[in-house]
Tab-separated table of C-alpha atoms and ligand atoms in Angstrom:
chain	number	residue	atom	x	y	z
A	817	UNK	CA	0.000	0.000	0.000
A	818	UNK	CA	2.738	2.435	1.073
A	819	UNK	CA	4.659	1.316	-1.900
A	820	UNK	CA	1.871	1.850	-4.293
A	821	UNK	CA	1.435	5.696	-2.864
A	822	UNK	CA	4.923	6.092	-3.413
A	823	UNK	CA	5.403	5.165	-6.908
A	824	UNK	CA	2.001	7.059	-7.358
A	825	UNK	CA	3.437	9.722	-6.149
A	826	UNK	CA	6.554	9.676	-8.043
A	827	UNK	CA	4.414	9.341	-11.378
A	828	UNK	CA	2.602	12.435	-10.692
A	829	UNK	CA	5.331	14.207	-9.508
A	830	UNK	CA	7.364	13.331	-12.763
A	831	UNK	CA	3.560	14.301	-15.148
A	832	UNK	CA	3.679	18.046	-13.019
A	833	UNK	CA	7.041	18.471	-13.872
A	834	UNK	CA	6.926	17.408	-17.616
A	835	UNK	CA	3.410	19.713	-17.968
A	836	UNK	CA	5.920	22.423	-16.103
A	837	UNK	CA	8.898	22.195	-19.462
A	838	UNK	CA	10.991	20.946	-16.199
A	839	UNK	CA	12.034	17.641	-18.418
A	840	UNK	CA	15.707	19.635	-17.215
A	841	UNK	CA	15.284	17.537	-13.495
A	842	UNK	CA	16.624	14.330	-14.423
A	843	UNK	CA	14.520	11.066	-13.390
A	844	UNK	CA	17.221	10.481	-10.378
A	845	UNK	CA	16.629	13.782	-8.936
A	846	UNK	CA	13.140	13.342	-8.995
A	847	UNK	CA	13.175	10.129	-7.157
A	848	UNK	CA	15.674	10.766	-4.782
A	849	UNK	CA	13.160	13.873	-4.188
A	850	UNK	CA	10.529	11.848	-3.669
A	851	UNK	CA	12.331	9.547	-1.724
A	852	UNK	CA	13.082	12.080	0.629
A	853	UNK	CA	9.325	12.336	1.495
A	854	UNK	CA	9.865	16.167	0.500
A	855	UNK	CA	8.491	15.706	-3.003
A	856	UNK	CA	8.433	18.891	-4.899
A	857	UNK	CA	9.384	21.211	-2.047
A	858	UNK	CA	12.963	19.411	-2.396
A	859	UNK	CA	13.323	21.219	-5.806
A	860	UNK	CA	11.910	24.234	-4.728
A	861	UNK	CA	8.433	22.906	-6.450
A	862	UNK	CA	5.340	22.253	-5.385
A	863	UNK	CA	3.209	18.720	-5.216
A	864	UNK	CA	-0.413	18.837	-6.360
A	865	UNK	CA	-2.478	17.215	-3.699
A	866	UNK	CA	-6.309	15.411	-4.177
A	867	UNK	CA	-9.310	17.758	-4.415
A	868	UNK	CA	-11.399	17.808	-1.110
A	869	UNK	CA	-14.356	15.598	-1.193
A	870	UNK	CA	-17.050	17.840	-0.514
A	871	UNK	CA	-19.973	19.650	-1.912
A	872	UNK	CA	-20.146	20.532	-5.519
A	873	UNK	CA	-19.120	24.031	-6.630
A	874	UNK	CA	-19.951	25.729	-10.183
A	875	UNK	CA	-18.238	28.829	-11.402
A	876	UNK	CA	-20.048	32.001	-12.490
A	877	UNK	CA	-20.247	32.306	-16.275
A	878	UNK	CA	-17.700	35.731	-16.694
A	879	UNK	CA	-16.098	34.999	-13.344
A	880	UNK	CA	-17.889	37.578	-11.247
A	881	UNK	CA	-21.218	37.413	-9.751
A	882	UNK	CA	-21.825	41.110	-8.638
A	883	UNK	CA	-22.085	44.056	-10.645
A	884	UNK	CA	-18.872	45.199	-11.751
A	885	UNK	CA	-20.045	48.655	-13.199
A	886	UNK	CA	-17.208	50.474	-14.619
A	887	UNK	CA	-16.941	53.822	-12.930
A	888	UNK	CA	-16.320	51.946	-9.450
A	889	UNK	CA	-13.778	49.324	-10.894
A	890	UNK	CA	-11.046	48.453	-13.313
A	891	UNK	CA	-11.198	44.524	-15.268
A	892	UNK	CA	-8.080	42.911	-15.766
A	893	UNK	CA	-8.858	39.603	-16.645
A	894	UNK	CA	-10.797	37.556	-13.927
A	895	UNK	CA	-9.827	40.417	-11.547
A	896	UNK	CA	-11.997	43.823	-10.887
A	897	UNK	CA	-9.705	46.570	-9.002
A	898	UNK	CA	-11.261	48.942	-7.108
A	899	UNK	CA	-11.321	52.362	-8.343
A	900	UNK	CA	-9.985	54.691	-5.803
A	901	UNK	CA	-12.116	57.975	-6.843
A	902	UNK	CA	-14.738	55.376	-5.791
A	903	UNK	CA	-13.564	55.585	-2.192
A	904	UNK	CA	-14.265	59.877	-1.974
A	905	UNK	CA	-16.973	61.189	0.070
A	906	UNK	CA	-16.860	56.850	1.542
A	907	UNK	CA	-17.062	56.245	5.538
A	908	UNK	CA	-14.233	54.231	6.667
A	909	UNK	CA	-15.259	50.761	5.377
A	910	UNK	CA	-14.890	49.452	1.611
A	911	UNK	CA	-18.797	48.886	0.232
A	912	UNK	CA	-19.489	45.184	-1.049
A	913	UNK	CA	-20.871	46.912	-3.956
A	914	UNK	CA	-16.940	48.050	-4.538
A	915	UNK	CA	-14.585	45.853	-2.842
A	916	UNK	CA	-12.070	44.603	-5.092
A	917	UNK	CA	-12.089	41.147	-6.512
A	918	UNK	CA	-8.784	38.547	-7.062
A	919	UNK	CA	-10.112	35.233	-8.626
A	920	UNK	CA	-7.519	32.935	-10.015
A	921	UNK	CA	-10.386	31.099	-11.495
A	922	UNK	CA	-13.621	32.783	-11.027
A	923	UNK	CA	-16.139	33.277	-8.563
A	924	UNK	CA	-17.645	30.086	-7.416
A	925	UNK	CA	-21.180	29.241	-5.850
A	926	UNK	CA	-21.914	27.285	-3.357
A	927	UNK	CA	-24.556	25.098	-1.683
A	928	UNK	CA	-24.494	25.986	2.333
A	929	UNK	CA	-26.772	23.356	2.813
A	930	UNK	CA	-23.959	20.610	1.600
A	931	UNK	CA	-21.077	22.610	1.834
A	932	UNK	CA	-18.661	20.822	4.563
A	933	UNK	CA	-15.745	21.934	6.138
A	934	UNK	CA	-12.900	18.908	6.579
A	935	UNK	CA	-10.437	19.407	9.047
A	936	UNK	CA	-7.241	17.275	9.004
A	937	UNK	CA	-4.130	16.241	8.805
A	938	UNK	CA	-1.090	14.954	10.902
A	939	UNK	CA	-1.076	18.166	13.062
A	940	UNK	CA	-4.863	17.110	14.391
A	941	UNK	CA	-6.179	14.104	16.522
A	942	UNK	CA	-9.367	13.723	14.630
A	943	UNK	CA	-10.416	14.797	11.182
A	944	UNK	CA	-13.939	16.282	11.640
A	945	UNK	CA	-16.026	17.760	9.092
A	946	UNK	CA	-18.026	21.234	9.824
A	947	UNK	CA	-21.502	22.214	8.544
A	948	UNK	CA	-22.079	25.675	7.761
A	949	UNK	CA	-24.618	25.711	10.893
A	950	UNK	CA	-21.930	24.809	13.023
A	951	UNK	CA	-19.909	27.292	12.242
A	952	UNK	CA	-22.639	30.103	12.852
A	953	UNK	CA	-23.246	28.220	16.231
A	954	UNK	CA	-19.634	29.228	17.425
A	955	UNK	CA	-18.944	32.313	19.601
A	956	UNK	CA	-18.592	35.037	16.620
A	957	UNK	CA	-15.883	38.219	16.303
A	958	UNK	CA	-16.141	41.015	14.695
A	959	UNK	CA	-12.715	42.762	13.126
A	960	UNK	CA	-12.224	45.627	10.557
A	961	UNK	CA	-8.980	44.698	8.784
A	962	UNK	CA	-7.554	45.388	4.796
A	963	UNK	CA	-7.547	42.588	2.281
A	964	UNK	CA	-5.031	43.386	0.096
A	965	UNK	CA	-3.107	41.620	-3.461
A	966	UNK	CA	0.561	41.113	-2.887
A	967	UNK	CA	0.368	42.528	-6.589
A	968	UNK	CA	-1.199	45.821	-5.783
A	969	UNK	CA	0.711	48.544	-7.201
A	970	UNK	CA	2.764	46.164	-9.690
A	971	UNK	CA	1.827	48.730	-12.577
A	972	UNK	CA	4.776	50.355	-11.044
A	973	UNK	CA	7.460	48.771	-11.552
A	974	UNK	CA	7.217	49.911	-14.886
A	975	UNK	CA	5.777	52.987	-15.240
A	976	UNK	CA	7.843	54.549	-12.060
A	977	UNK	CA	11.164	51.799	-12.653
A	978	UNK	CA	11.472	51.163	-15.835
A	979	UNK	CA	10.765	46.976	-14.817
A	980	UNK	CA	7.703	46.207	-15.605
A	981	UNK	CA	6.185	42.675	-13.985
A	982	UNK	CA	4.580	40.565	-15.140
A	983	UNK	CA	0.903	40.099	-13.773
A	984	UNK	CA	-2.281	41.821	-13.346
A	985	UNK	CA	-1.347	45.464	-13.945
A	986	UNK	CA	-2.949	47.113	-10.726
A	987	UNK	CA	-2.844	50.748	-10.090
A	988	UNK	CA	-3.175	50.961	-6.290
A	989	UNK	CA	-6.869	49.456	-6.030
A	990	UNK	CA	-6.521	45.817	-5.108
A	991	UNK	CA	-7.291	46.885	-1.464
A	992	UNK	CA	-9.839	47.214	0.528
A	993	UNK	CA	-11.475	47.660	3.902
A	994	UNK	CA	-14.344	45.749	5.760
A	995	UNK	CA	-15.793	44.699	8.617
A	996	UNK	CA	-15.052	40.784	8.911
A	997	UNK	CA	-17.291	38.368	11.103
A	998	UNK	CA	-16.881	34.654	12.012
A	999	UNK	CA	-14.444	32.781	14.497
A	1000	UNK	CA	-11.382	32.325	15.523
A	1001	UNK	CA	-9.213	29.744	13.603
A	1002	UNK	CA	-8.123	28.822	16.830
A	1003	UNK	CA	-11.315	27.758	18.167
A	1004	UNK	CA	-11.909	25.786	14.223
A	1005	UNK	CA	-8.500	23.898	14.678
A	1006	UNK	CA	-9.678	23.396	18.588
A	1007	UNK	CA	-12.383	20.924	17.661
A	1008	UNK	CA	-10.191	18.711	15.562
A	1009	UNK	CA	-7.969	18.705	18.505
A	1010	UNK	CA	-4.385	20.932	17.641
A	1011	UNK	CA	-0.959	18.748	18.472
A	1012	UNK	CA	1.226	20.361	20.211
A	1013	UNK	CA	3.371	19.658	17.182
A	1014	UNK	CA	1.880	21.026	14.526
A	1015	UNK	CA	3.871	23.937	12.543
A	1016	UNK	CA	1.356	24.417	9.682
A	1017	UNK	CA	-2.068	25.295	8.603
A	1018	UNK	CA	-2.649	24.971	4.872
A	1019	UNK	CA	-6.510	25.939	3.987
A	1020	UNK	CA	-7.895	25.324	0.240
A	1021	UNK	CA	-10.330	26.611	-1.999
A	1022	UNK	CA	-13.192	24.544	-3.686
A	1023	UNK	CA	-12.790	27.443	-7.044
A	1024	UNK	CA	-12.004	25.118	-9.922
A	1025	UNK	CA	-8.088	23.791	-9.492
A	1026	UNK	CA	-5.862	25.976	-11.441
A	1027	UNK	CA	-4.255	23.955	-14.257
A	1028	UNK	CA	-1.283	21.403	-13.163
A	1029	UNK	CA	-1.306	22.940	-9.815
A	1030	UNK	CA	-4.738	22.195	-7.653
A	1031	UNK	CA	-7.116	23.886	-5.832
A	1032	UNK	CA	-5.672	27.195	-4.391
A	1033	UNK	CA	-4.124	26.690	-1.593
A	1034	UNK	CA	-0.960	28.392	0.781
A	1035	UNK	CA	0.304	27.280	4.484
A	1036	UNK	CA	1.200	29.925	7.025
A	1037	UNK	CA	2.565	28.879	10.225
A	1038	UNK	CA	0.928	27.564	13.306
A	1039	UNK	CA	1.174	30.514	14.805
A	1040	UNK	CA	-0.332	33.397	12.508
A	1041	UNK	CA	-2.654	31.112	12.679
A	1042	UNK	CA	-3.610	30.585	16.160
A	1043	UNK	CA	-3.516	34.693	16.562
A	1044	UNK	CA	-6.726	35.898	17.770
A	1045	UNK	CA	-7.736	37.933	14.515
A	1046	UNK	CA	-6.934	35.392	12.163
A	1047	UNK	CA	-10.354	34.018	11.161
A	1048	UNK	CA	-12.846	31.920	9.319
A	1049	UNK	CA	-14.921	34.383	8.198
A	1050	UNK	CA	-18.727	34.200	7.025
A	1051	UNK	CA	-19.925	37.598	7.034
A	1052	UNK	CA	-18.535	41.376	5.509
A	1053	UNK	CA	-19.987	44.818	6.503
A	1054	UNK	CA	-22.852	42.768	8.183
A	1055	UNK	CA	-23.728	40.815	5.571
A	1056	UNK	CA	-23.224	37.226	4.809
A	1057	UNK	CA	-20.481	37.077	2.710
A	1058	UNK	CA	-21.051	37.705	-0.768
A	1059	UNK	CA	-20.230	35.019	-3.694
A	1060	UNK	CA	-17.113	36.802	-4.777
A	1061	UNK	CA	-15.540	37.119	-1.639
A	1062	UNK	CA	-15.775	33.768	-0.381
A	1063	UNK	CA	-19.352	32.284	0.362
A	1064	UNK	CA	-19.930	30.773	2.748
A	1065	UNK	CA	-16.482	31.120	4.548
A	1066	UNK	CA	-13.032	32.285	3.864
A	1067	UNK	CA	-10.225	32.723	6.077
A	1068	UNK	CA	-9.440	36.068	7.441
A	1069	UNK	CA	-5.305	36.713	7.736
A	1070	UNK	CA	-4.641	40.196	8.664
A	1071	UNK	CA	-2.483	42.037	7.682
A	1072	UNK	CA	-0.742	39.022	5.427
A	1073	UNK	CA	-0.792	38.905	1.672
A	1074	UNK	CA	-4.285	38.691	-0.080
A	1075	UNK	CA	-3.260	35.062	-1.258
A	1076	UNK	CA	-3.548	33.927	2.630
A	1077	UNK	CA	-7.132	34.435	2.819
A	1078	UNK	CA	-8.083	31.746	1.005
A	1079	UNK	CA	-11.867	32.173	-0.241
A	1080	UNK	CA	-14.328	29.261	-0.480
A	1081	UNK	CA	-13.113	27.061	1.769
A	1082	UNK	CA	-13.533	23.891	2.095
A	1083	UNK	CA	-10.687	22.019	3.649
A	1084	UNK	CA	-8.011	22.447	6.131
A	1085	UNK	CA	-4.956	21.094	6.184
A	1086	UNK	CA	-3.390	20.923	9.643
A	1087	UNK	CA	0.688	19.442	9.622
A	1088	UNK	CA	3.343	18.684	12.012
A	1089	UNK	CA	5.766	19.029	8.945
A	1090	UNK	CA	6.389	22.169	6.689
A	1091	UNK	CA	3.677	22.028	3.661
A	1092	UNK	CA	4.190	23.304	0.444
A	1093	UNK	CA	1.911	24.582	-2.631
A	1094	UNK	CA	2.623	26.079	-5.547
A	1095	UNK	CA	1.083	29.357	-3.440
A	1096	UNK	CA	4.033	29.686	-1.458
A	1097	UNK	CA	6.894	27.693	-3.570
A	1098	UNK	CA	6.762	29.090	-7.818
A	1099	UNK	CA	4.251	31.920	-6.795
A	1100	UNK	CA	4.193	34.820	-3.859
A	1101	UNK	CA	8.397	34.753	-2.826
A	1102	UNK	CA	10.221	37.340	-3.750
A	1103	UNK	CA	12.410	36.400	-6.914
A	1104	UNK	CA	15.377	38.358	-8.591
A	1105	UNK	CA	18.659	39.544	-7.712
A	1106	UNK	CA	17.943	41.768	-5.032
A	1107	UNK	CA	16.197	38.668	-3.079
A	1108	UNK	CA	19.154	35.582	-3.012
A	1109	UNK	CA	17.071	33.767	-0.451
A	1110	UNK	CA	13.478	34.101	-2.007
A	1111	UNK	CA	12.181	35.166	1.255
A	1112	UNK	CA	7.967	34.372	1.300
A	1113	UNK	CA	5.763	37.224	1.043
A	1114	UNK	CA	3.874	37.420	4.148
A	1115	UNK	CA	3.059	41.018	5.944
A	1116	UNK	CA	2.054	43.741	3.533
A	1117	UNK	CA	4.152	46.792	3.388
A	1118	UNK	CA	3.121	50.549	4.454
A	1119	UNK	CA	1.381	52.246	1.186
A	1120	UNK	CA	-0.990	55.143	0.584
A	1121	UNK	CA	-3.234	56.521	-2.473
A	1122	UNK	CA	-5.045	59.400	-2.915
A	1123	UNK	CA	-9.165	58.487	-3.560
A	1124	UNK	CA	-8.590	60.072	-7.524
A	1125	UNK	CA	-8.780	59.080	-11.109
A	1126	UNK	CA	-5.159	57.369	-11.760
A	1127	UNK	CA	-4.645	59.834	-14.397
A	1128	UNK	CA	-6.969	62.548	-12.452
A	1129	UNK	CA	-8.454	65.820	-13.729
A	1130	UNK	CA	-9.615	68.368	-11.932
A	1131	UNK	CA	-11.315	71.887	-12.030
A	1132	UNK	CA	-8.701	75.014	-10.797
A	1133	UNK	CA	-9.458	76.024	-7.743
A	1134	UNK	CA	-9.353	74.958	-3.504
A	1135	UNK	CA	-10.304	71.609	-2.394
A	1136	UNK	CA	-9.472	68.915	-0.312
A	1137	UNK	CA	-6.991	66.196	-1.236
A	1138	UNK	CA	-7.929	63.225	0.237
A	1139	UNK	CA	-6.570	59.316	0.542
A	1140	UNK	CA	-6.052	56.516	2.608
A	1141	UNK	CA	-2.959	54.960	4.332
A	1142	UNK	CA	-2.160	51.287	5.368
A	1143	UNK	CA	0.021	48.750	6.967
A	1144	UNK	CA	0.043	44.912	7.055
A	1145	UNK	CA	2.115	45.326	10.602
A	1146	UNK	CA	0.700	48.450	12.817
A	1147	UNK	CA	-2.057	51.924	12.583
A	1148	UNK	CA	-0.284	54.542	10.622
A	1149	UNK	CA	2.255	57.581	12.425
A	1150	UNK	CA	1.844	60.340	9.836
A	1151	UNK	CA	1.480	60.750	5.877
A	1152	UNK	CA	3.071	63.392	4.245
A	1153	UNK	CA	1.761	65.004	1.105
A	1154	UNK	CA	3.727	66.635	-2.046
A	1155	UNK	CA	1.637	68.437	-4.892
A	1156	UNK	CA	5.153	69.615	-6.532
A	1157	UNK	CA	6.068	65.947	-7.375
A	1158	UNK	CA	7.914	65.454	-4.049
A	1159	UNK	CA	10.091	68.915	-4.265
A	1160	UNK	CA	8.314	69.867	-1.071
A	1161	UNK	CA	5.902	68.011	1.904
A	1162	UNK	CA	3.397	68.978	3.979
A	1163	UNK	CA	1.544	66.639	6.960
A	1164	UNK	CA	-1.977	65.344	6.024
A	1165	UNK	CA	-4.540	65.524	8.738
A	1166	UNK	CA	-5.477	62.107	10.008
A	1167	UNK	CA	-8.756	61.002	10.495
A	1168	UNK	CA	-9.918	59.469	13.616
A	1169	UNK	CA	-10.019	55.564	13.157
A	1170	UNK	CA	-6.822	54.280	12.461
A	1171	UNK	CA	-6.983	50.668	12.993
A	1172	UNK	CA	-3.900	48.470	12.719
A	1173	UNK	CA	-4.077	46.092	9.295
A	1174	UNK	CA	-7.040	48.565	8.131
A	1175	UNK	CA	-6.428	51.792	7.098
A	1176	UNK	CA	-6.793	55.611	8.131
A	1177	UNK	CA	-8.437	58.158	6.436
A	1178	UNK	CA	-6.275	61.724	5.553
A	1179	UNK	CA	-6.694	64.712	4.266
A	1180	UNK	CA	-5.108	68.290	2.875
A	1181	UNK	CA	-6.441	71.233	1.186
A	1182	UNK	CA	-4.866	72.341	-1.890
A	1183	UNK	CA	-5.917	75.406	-4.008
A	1184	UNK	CA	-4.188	74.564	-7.735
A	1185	UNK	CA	-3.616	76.877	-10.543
A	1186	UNK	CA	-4.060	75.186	-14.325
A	1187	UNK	CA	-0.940	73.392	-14.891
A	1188	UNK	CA	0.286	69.564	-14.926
A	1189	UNK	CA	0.975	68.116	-11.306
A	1190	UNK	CA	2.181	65.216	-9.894
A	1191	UNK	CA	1.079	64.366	-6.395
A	1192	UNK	CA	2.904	62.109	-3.798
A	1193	UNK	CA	1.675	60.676	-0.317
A	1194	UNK	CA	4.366	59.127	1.760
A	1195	UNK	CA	3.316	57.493	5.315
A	1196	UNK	CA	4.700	55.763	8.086
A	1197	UNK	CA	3.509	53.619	9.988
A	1198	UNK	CA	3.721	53.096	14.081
A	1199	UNK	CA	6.548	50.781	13.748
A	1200	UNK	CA	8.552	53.352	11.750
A	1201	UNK	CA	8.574	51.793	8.366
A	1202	UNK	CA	8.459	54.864	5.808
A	1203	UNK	CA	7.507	54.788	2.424
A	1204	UNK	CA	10.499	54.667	-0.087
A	1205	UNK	CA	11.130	56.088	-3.073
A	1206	UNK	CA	11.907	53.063	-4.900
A	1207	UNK	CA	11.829	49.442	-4.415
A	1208	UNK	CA	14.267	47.314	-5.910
A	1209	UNK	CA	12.874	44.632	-8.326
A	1210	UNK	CA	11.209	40.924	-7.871
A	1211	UNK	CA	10.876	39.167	-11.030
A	1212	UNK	CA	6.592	38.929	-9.761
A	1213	UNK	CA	6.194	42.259	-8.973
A	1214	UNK	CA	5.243	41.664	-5.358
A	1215	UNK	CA	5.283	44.408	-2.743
A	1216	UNK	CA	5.356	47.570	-4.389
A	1217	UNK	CA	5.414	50.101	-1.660
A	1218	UNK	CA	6.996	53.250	-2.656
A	1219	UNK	CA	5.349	56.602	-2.723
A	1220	UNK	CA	3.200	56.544	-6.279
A	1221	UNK	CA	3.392	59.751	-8.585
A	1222	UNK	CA	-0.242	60.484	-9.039
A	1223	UNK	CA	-0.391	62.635	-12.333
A	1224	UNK	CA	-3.583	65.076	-12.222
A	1225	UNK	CA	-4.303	68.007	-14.866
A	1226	UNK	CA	-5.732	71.495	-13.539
A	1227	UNK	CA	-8.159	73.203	-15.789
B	478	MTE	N1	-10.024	29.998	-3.191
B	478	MTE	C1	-9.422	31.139	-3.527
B	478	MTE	N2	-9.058	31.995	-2.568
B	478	MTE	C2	-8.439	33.149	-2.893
B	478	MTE	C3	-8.138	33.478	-4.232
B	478	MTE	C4	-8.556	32.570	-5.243
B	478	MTE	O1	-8.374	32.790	-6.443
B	478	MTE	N3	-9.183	31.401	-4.853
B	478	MTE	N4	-7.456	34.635	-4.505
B	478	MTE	C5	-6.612	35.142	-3.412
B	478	MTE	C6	-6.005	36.426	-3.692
B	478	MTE	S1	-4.608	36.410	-4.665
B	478	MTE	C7	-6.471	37.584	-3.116
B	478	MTE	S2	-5.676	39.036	-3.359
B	478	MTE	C8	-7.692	37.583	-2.277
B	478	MTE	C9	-8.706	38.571	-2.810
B	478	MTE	O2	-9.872	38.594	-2.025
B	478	MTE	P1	-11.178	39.296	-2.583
B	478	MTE	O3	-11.445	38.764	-3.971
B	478	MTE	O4	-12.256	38.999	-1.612
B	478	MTE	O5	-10.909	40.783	-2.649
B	478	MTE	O6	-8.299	36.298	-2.204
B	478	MTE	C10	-7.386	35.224	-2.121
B	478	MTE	N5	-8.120	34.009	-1.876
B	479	MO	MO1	-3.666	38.460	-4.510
């Protein structure tokens, strides 16, 4: 038996790797990989694991399910950014109606009535299986946190450094803020019964696999998620959460890169061993010469836009610059603002809330003449990260976090 999952999983390990143009790993690497028990991860790779038996999902024809009118968001591909003019004259929360949207497949619909949530793996006593009642029977919290693309901002490394990325070409708008309800992870893994062993916690999507490389899916380590605002989630701004955003639960990882809140879940992996996915092996490290140890991307960096057209035009005349400022770590210290392309800086006034892995609110007043202007919003956050003014390249055009030139015409 053992024997027969081996050589199965040397034959599908060898198929991934020959769909992948790897036929460069000779057969003897790839055994003594396997061999190893390490698989994929060995070569830096990624195994494919079994779909999750559970309830049957079907995509939305077009890949979105609500309205994706085109003066609140952007389409590129089976992703909708957020427009940030879309955000002006907004309370502090991101509406459903324009939150943005990051489907590596498309958005997928779901039965609550058979969905099931499995719970397993070495790192649990017991595998149990959760109904969607069960869940909403557990003691509920309530967090306002940003879900944000590692990508966000990519568009930059071109048009500010001359390297473009390749990627979905986001302007600043694959953010967003809401108000997230469910339960703790902690309590979730608690039912399965959590070894004291167990390093970490690998939840997947039930979204149609993506090809060669399985249903989405990334670890993150025992302990991220055991923190008390790490979730499953099953409601946003009050609502139960909508089809695009995960119904009927998702996880919750604040302040972490968008691709650890894994949407439509419907199976988690618990491990006393390091797991591996393509998520967090070929995709979301940073790659290139600036990064000779591929670190992961994990925490999202400090950034800020300005709630305008990306290009913006505007009538001559006073009027309050406003934006929005964020961290993946802490609340934000200060934002600075340039209208004269970063020549000079003034402080922003900072709005009240200013929640740690949301966002605060901040404005200016500026009075323009006609003319061509670039405008600049640097922040910092409360554990002293500052925006820079460059970033150097990774070969995915993760974690763009210097200040953004924001072009804007006065007529
Ligand atoms: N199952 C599943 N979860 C997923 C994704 C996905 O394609 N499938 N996309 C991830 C990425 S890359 C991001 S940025 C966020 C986006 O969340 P949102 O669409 O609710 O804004 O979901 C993450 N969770
Ligand atoms: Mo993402």
């Amino acid at each position: 038996m053992t024997t027969d999952e081996r050589t199965y999983d040397q034959e599908r390990l060898e198929q991934w790797l020959w769909r992948l143009g790897r036929q460069d790993v000779s057969r003897r690497t790839l055994l003594r990989a396997a061999a190893l028990g390490a698989g994929g991860a060995a070569l830096g790779l990624a195994l494919p694991t079994l779909a999750p038996s559970t309830a049957a999902a079907d995509t939305v024809p077009g890949g979105f399910y609500k309205p994706i009118p085109p003066e609140l968001f952007r389409v590129l591909g089976s992703n909708a950014e957020m427009r940030w003019e879309a955000m002006a004259g907004q309370g502090y929360l991101t509406g459903i109606d324009r939150f943005f949207i990051r489907n590596h497949t498309g958005t997928t619909l779901i039965d609550p009535k058979t969905w099931r949530l499995r719970i397993e793996g070495t790192g649990v006593r017991k595998s149990i299986d959760l109904k969607y009642q069960d869940i909403l029977k557990m003691d509920c919290v309530t967090v306002t946190r940003f879900v944000e693309c590692a990508g966000n901002g990519r568009s930059f490394f071109g048009s500010q450094q001359g390297t473009p990325a390749p990627g979905s070409q986001w302007y600043l708008g694959a953010v967003g803020v809401a108000q997230w309800t469910g339960v703790r992870l902690a309590d979730v893994l608690d039912r399965a019964g959590l070894c004291a062993g167990a390093v970490d916690v690998m939840p997947e999507g039930l979204d149609d696999p993506v090809s060669n490389q399985g249903h989405v899916r990334r670890p993150m380590p025992i302990d991220k998620a055991l923190r008390p605002d790490t979730l499953l989630v099953y409601g946003m701004n009050g609502c139960d959460l909508p089809p695009d955003h995960g119904f009927p639960a998702r996880l919750l990882v604040p302040g972490w890169a968008g691709i650890a809140n894994i949407k439509w879940v419907g199976r988690i992996e618990v491990s006393t061993e390091p797991l591996f996915s393509p998520w967090n092996t070929t995709s979301y490290r940073y790659f290139g010469d600036a990064y000779p140890d591929s670190p992961l991307v994990t925490e999202q960096f400090v950034k800020s836009a300005f709630e305008l057209p990306m290009p913006a035009s505007v009538p001559a005349g006073g009027r309050l610059l406003t934006g929005r400022s964020w961290s993946g770590r802490t609340g934000i210290a200060g934002v600075d603002v340039s209208v004269d392309g970063g020549l000079s800086w003034q402080p922003a006034t900072l709005g009240e809330r200013n929640i740690g892995r949301a966002w605060v609110q901040w404005s200016i007043p500026w009075s323009p003449v006609p003319g061509s202007y670039v405008l600049k919003a640097r922040a910092r956050d409360l554990a002293g990260q500052v925006q820079p003014d460059t970033v150097p390249f990774n070969t995915l055009g993760y974690g763009f976090w210097a200040v953004v030139g924001h072009p804007v015409t006065v007529t």
